[in-house]
Coordinates of C-alpha atoms in Angstrom, one line a residue:
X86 CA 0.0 0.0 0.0
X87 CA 3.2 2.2 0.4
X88 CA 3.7 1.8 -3.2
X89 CA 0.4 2.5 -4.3
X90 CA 0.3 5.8 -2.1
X91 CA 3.7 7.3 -3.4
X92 CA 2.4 6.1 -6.7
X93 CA -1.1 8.1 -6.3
X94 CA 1.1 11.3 -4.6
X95 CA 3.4 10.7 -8.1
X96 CA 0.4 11.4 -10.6
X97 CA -1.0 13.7 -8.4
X98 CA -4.0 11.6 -7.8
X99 CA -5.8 13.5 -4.7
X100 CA -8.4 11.1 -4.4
X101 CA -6.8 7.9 -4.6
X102 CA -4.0 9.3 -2.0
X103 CA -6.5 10.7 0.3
X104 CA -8.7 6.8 0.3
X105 CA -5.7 5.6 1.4
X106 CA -5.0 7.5 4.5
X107 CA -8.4 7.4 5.6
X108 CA -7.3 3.4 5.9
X109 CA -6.7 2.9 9.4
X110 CA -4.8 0.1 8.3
X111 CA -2.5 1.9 6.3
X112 CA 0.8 3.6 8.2
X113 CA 1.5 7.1 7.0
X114 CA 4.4 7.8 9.2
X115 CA 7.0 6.0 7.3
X116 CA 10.6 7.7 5.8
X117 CA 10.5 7.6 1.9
X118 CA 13.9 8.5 1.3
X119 CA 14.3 9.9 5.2
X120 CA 11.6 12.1 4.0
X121 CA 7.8 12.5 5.4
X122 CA 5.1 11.5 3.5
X123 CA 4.4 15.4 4.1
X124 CA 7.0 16.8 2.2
X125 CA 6.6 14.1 -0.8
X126 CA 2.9 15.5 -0.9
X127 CA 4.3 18.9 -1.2
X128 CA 6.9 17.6 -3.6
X129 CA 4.4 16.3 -6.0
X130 CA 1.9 19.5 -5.4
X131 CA -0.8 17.4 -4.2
X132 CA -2.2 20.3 -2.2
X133 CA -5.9 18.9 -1.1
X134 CA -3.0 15.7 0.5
X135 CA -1.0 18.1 2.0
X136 CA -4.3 20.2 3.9
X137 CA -5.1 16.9 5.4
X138 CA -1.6 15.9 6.4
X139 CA -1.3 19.4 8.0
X140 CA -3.8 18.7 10.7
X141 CA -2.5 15.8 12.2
X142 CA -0.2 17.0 14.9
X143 CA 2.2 13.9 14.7
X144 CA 2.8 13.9 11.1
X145 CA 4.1 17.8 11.5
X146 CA 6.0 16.4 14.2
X147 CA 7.9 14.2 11.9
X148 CA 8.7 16.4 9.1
X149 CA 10.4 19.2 11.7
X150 CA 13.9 19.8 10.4
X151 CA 12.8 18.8 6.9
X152 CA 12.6 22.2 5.1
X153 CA 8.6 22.4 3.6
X154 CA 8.9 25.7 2.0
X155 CA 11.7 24.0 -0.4
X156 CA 9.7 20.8 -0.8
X157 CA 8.2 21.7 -4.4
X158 CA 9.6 20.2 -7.1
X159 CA 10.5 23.5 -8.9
X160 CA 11.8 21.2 -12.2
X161 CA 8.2 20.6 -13.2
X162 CA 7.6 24.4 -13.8
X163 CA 10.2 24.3 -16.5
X164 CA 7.8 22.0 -18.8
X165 CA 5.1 22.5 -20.8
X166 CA 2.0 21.4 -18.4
X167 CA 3.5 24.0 -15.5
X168 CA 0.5 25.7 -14.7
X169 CA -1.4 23.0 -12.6
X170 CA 1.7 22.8 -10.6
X171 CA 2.3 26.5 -9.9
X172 CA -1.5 26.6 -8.8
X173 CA -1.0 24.3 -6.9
X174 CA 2.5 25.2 -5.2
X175 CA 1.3 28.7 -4.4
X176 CA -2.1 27.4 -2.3
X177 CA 0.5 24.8 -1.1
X178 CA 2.8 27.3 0.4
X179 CA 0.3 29.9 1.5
X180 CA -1.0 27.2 3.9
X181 CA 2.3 26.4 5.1
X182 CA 3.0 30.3 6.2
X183 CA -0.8 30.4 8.0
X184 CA 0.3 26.7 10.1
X185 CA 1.7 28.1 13.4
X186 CA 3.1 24.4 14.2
X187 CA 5.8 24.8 11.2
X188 CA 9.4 24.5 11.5
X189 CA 10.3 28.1 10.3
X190 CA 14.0 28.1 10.8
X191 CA 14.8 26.9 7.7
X192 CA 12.5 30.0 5.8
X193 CA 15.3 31.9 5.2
X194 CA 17.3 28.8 3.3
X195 CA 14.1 28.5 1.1
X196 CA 13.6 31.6 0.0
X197 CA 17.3 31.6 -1.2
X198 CA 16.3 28.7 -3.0
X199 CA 13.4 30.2 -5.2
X200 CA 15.6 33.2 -6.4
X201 CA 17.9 30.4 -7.3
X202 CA 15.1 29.0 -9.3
X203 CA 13.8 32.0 -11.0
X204 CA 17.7 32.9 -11.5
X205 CA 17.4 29.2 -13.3
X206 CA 14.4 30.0 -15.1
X207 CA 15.7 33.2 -16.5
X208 CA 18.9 31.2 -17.9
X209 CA 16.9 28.1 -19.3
X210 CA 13.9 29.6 -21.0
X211 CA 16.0 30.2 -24.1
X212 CA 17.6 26.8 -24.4
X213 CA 14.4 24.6 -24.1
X214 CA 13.8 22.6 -27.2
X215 CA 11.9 24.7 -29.9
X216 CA 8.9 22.0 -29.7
X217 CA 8.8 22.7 -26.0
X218 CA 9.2 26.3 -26.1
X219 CA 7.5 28.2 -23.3
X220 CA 5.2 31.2 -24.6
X221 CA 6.3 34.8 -23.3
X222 CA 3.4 34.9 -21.1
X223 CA 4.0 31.7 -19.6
X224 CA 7.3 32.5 -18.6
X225 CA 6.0 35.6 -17.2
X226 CA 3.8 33.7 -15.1
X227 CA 6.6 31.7 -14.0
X228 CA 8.8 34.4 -13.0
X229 CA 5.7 36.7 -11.5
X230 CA 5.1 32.7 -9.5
X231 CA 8.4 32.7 -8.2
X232 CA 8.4 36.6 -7.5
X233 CA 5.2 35.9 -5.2
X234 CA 6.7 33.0 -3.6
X235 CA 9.8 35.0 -2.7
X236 CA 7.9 38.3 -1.7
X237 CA 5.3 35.7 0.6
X238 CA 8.7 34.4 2.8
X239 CA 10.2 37.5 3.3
X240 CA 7.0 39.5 4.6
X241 CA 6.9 36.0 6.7
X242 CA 10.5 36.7 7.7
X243 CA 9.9 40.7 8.2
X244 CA 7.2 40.0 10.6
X245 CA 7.0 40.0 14.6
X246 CA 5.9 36.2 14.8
X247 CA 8.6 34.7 12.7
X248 CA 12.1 34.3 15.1
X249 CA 14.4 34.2 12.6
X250 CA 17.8 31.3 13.7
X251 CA 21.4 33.2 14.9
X252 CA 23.0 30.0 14.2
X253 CA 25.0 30.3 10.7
X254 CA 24.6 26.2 9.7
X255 CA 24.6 26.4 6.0
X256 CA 27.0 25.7 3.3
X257 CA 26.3 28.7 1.1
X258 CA 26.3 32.4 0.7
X259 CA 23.4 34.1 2.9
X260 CA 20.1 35.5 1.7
X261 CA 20.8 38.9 1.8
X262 CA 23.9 37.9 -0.9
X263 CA 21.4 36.0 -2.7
X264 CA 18.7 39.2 -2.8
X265 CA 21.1 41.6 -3.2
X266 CA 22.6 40.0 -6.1
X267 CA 19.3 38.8 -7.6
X268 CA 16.7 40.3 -6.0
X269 CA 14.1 42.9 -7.1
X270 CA 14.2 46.6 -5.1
X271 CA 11.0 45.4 -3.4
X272 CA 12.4 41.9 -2.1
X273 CA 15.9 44.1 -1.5
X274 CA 14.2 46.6 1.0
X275 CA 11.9 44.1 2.4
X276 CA 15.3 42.2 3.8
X277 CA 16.8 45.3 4.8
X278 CA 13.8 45.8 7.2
X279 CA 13.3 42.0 8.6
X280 CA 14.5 40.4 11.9
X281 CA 17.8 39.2 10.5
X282 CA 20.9 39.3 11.9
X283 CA 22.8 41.6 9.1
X284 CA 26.1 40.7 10.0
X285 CA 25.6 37.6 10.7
X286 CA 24.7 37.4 7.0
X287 CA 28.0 39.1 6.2
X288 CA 29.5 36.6 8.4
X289 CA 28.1 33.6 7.2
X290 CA 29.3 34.9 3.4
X291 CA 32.8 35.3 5.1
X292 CA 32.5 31.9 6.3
X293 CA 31.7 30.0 2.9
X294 CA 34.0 33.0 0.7
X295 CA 34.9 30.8 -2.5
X296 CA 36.3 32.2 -5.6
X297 CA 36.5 29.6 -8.8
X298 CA 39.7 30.3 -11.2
X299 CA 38.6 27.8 -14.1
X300 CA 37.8 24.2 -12.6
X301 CA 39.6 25.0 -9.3
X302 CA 37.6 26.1 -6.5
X303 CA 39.8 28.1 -3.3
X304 CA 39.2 30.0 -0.3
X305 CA 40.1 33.6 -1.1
X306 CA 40.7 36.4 0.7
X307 CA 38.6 39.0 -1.5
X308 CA 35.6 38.8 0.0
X309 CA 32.8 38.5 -1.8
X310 CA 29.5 40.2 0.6
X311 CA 26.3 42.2 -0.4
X312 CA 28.6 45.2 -0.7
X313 CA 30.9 43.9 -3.3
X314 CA 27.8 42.9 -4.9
X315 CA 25.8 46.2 -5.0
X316 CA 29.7 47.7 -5.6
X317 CA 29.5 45.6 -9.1
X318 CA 33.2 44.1 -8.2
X319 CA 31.7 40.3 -7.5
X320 CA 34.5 38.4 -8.3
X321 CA 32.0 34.8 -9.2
X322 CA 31.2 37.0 -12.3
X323 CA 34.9 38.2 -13.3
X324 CA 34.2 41.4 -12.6
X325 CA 37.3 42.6 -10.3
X326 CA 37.4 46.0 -10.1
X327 CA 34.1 48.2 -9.1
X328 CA 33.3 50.6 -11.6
X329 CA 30.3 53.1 -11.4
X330 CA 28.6 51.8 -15.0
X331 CA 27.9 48.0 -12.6
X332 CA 27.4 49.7 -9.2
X333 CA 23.9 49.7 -7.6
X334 CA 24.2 52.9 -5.8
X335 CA 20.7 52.6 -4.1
X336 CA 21.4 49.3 -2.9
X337 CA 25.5 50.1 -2.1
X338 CA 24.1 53.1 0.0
X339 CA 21.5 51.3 2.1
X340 CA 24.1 48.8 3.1
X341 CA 27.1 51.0 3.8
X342 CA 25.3 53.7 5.6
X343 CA 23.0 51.1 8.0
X344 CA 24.2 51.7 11.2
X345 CA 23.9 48.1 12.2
X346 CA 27.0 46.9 9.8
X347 CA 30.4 45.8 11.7
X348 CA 32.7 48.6 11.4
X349 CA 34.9 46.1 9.4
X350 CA 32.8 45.0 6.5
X351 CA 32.2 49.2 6.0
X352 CA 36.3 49.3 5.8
X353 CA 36.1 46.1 3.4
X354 CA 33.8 48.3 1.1
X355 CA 36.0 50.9 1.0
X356 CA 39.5 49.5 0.3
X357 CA 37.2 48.2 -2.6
X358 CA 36.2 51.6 -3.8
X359 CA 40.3 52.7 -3.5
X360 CA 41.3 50.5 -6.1
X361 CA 37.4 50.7 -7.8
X362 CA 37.4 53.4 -11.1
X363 CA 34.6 56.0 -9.5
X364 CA 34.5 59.8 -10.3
X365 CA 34.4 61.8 -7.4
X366 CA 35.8 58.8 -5.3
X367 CA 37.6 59.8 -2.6
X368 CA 34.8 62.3 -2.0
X369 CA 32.8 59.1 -1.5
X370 CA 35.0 57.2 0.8
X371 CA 35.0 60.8 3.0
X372 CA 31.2 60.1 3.4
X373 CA 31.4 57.0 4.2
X374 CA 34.0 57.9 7.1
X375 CA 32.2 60.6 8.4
X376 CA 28.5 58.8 9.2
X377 CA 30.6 56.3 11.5
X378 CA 31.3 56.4 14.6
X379 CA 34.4 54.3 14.3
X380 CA 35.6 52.1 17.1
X381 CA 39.2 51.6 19.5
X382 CA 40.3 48.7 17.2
X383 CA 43.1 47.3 15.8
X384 CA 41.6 47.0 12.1
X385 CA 42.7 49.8 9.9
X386 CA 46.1 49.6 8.7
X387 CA 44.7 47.7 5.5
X388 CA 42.3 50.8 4.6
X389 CA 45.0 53.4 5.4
X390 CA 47.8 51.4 3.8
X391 CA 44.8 51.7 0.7
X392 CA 44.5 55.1 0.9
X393 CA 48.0 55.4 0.7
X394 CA 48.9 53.4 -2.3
X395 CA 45.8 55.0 -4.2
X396 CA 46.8 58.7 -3.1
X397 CA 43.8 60.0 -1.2
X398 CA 45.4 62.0 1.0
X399 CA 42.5 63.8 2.4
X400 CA 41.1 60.3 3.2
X401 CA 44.2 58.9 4.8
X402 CA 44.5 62.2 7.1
X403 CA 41.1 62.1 8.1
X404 CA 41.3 58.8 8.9
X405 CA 43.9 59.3 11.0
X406 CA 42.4 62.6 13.3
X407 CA 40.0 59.6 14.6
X408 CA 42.0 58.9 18.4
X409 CA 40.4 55.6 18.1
X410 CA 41.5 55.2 14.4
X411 CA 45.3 53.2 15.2
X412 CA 48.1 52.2 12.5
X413 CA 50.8 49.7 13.2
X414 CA 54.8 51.0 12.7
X415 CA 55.2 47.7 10.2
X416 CA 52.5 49.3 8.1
X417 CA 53.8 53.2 8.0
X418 CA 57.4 51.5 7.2
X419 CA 55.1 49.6 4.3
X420 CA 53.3 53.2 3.4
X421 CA 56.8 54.8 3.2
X422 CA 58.8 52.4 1.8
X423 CA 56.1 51.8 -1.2
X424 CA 53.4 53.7 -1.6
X425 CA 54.9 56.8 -2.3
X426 CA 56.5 55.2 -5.5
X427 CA 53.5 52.8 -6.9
X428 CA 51.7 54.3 -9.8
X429 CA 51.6 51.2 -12.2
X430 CA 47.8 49.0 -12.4
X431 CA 47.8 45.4 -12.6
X432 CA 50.2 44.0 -15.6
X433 CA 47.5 43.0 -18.5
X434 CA 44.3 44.1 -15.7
X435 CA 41.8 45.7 -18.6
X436 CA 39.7 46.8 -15.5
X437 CA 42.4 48.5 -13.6
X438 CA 44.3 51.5 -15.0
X439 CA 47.9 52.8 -13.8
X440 CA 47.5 54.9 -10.6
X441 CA 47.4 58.7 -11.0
X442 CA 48.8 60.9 -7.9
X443 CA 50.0 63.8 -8.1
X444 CA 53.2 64.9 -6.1
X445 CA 50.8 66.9 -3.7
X446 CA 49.0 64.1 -2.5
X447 CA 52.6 62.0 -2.2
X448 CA 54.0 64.5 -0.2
X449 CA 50.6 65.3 2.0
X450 CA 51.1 61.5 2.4
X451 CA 54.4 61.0 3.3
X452 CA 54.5 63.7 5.9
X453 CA 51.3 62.6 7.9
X454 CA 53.5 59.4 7.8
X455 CA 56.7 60.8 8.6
X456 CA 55.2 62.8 11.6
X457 CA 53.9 59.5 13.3
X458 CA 56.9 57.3 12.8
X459 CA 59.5 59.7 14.6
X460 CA 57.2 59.4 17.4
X461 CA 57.6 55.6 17.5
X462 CA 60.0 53.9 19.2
X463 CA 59.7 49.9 17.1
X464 CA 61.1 51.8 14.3
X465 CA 62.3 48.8 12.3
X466 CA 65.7 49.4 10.0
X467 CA 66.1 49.1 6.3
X468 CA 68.0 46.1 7.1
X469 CA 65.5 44.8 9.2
X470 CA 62.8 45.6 6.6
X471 CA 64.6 43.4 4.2
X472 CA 62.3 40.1 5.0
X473 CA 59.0 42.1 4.0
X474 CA 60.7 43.2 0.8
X475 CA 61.5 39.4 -0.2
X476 CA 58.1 38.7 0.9
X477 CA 56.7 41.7 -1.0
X478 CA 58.5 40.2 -4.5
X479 CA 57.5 37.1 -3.7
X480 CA 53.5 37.5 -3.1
X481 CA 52.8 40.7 -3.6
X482 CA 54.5 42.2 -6.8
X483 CA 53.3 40.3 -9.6
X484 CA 56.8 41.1 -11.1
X485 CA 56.2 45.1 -10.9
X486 CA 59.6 47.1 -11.5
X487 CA 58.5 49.4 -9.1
X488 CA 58.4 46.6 -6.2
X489 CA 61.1 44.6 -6.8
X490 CA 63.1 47.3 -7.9
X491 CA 62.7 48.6 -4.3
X492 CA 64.3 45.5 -3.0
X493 CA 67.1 45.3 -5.7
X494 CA 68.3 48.8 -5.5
X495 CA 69.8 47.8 -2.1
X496 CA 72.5 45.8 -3.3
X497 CA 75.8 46.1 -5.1
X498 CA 75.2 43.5 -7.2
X499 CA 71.5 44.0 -8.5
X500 CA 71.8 41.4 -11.3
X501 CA 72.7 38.6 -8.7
X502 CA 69.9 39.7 -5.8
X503 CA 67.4 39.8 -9.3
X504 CA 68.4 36.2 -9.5
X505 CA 68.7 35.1 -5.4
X506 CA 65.4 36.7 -5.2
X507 CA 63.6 34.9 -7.9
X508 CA 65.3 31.4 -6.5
X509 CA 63.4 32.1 -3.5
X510 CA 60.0 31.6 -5.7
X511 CA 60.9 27.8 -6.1
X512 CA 62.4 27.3 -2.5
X513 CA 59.6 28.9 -0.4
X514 CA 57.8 24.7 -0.2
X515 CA 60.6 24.6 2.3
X516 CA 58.3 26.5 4.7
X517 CA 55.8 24.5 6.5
X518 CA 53.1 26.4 6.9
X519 CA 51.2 25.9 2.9
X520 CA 51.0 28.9 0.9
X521 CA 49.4 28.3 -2.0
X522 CA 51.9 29.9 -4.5
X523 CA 49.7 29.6 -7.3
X524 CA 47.1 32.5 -6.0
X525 CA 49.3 34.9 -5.1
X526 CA 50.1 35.7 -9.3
X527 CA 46.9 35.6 -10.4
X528 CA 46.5 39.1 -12.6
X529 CA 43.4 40.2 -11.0
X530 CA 44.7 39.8 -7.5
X531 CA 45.5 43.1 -5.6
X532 CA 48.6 44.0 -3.9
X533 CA 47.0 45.6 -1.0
X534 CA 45.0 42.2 -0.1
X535 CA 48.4 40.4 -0.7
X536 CA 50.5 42.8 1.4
X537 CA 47.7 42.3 4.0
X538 CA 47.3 38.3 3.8
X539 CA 51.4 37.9 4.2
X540 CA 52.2 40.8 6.1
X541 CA 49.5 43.2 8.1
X542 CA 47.7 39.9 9.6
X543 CA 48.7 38.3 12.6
X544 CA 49.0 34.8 12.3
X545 CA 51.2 31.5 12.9
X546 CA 51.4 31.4 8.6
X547 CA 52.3 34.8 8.5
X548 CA 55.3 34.7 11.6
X549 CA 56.8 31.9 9.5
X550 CA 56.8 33.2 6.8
X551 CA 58.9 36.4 8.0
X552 CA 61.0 33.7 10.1
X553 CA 61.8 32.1 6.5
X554 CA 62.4 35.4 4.4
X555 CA 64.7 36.6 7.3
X556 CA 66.8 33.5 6.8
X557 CA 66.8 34.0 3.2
X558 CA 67.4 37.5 3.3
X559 CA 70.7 36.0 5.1
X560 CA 71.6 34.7 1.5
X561 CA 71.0 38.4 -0.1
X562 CA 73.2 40.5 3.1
X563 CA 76.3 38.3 1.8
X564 CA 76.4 37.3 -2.3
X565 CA 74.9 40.2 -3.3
X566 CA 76.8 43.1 -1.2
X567 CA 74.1 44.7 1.1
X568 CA 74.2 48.8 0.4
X569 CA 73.7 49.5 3.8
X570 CA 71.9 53.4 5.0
X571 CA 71.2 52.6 8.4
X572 CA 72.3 52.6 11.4
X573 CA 72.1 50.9 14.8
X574 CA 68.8 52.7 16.3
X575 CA 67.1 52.7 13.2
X576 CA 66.1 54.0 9.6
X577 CA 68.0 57.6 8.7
X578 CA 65.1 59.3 7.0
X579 CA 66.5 62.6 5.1
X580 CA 63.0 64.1 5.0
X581 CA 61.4 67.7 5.4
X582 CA 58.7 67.2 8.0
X583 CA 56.5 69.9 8.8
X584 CA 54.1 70.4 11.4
X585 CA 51.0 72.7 11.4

């Protein structure tokens, strides 16, 4: 009788399905599959099955942790005889948001689901078989299905009744990725004002971060967030570099200005716009400074080490009149030693362009820089700096002259460091710690998130790295005839620093 019922559910036989249930000899509350006999109802669309499944306390009982709302089997939709379904799946799932005795934890996961599916159906109308072809209007009614659906879970998530889960469990980017990237305005601001945790949603994108480089899939350190989305820089789609003509301003401006965002996703955002190509930019990023109230933590030597290399002084100096705005001595050695001297893009980057500053904004730079680093007593030497410029030509200079010519010019011999140094590429398996060596020359990479990742982070990876490049740098001091400018309490610096 099993057979018979999954049979009936199969052909969507209502009648024949419900005779059998109403035998009290027939069990309803086995697993098909470790599913319910609830959910395989709401698989199959049997709706009139599903109403009378609904009211029997133990049978909801047994589907709980089985997510209803994703239950319909969306792939039906895509054929010709779709309509009976979608009638069905919409009186289906209105049902399911009026039953109080629902698991709704999982609502959230489904309605990232159907903007999957719609997603889908935009993608695979045009390649369905000419026989099969869908009519315009039925796609419409497809899509306007699916746009229902969506708009029906998140009022259901927006509203008081509906305790949303703080526990990030899945596998996949979070709704307000999904919404942001594919969502209409109305589904976007309907989010925006629900019960969910926004950075947890930022968090749970940090979590499951993967970036694909042809049939390789990696953890990478550009992270890819609602932001980057609404920035138009989402790396899944090869677009690398924000640029005003992709940017959703509307939804980039709800985002950056809500007040509930971690301080740090706001600074992620905006070492995004520094190396983005935006008119008016840095007037942008001074916004977006001044509506925070910015916190006493120790996470902004990548955004001023940003503003730096990009030359927006005024940004960088306001940054820095914060008292709870910090910056490490490692990374104003970093901002002096290199970013007064980078202008070039990325070598064959079509979205990124050389780096225009003017000698202005170098010199506004390198004194706010200067005036801080006489004040510090961890000054490190040029000798001592040595280790972060191997480790710079290494990971972070995609074999610019203006790096590694920074590290050459230091020797006698430059010809025989040129050649030291780029042994190093094919010795640095000897560390321990795995480094993944083919990311860190990947064109569309930037140097700020390099220098970060191998440098400004504190880590066990990172202080073996610098362990290995001092040993190496070793190698460099004693072939290559060290030019040393230094002396024993530190860097000699012939600047001009002026105070005001």
């Amino acid at each position: 009788m099993k057979n018979i019922f999954l049979k009936a559910l199969e052909e969507r036989n209502d009648g024949l399905a419900l005779s059998i249930l109403k035998n009290k000899s027939f069990d309803r509350y086995f697993l098909n599959e470790n599913k319910s006999l609830l959910y395989w109802s709401i698989y199959y669309g049997c709706d009139k099955v599903v109403n009378t499944l609904l009211e029997d306390e133990k049978m909801v009982q047994l589907s709980e942790g089985e997510n209803l709302f994703s239950a319909p089997n969306c792939q039906v939709l895509r054929g010709p005889n779709f309509l009976p379904f979608a009638i069905s799946y919409t009186m289906i799932l209105d049902r399911l948001l009026q039953t109080e005795n629902i698991d709704f934890s999982k609502i959230s996961e489904a309605c990232t689901y159907y903007i999957l599916e719609r997603q889908s159906q935009k993608k695979y109308v045009p390649f369905i078989p000419f026989e099969e072809k869908l009519r315009p209007e039925h796609s419409k009614y497809i899509l306007d299905f699916y746009t229902k659906v969506i708009e029906n879970l998140l009022s259901k998530i927006c509203s008081s009744d509906c305790e949303m889960p703080t526990i990030i469990d899945s596998d996949d980017k979070s709704l307000l990725y999904y919404v942001t990237k594919y969502g209409t305005d109305v589904e976007f601001d309907m989010i925006m004002k629900s019960k969910l945790d926004i950075n947890m949603q930022f968090e749970q994108d940090a979590k499951n971060n993967w970036v694909y480089y042809g049939d390789n899939m990696m953890r990478e350190w550009l992270l890819e967030n609602p932001l980057t989305i609404a920035l138009g820089c989402d790396d899944h789609l090869g677009y690398y570099t924000a640029k005003k003509e992709r940017m959703n301003f509307r939804r980039f401006s709800t985002l950056v200005f809500d007040k509930r965002l971690d301080s740090k996703y706001v600074l992620e955002a905006i070492n995004r716009i520094c190396y983005g190509e935006f008119p008016l930019k840095e007037t942008l990023i001074l916004k977006i400074l001044a509506s925070r109230d910015w916190p006493n933590e120790e996470i902004y030597d990548k955004t001023l080490l940003s503003f730096a290399f990009y030359g927006l002084d005024k940004a960088y100096r306001f940054l820095l009149s914060n008292p709870n705005v910090g910056i490490r001595t490692i990374t104003l050695e970093l901002i002096h030693e290199y970013a007064r001297r980078f202008h070039k893009g990325e070598p064959g980057d079509v979205d990124c362009c050389d780096i225009k500053k003017s000698e202005k904004q170098e010199q506004d730079i390198e004194e706010v820089t200067m005036q801080l680093l006489i004040t510090r007593k961890d000054r490190i030497s040029e000798k001592e700096m040595l280790p972060y410029d191997l480790i710079i030509f290494n990971f972070c200079c995609s074999w610019s002259e203006e790096f590694y010519n920074n590290l050459l010019e230091k020797f006698e011999n430059s010809d025989l460091a040129l050649k030291i140094a780029m042994d190093s590429c094919f010795e640095i398996s000897e560390v321990k710690t795995p480094l993944r060596i083919s990311e860190n020359f990947i064109f569309y990479s930037y140097r700020i998130d390099h220098i970060d990742k191998f440098i400004l982070q504190d880590n066990e990876q990172n202080r073996e790295l610098v362990s290995w490049a001092k040993n190496y740098t070793d190698r460099l001091i004693q072939e290559a005839g060290y030019l040393s400018s230094s002396s024993e309490n530190g860097k000699v610096k012939e600047k001009t620093v002026t105070t005001s």
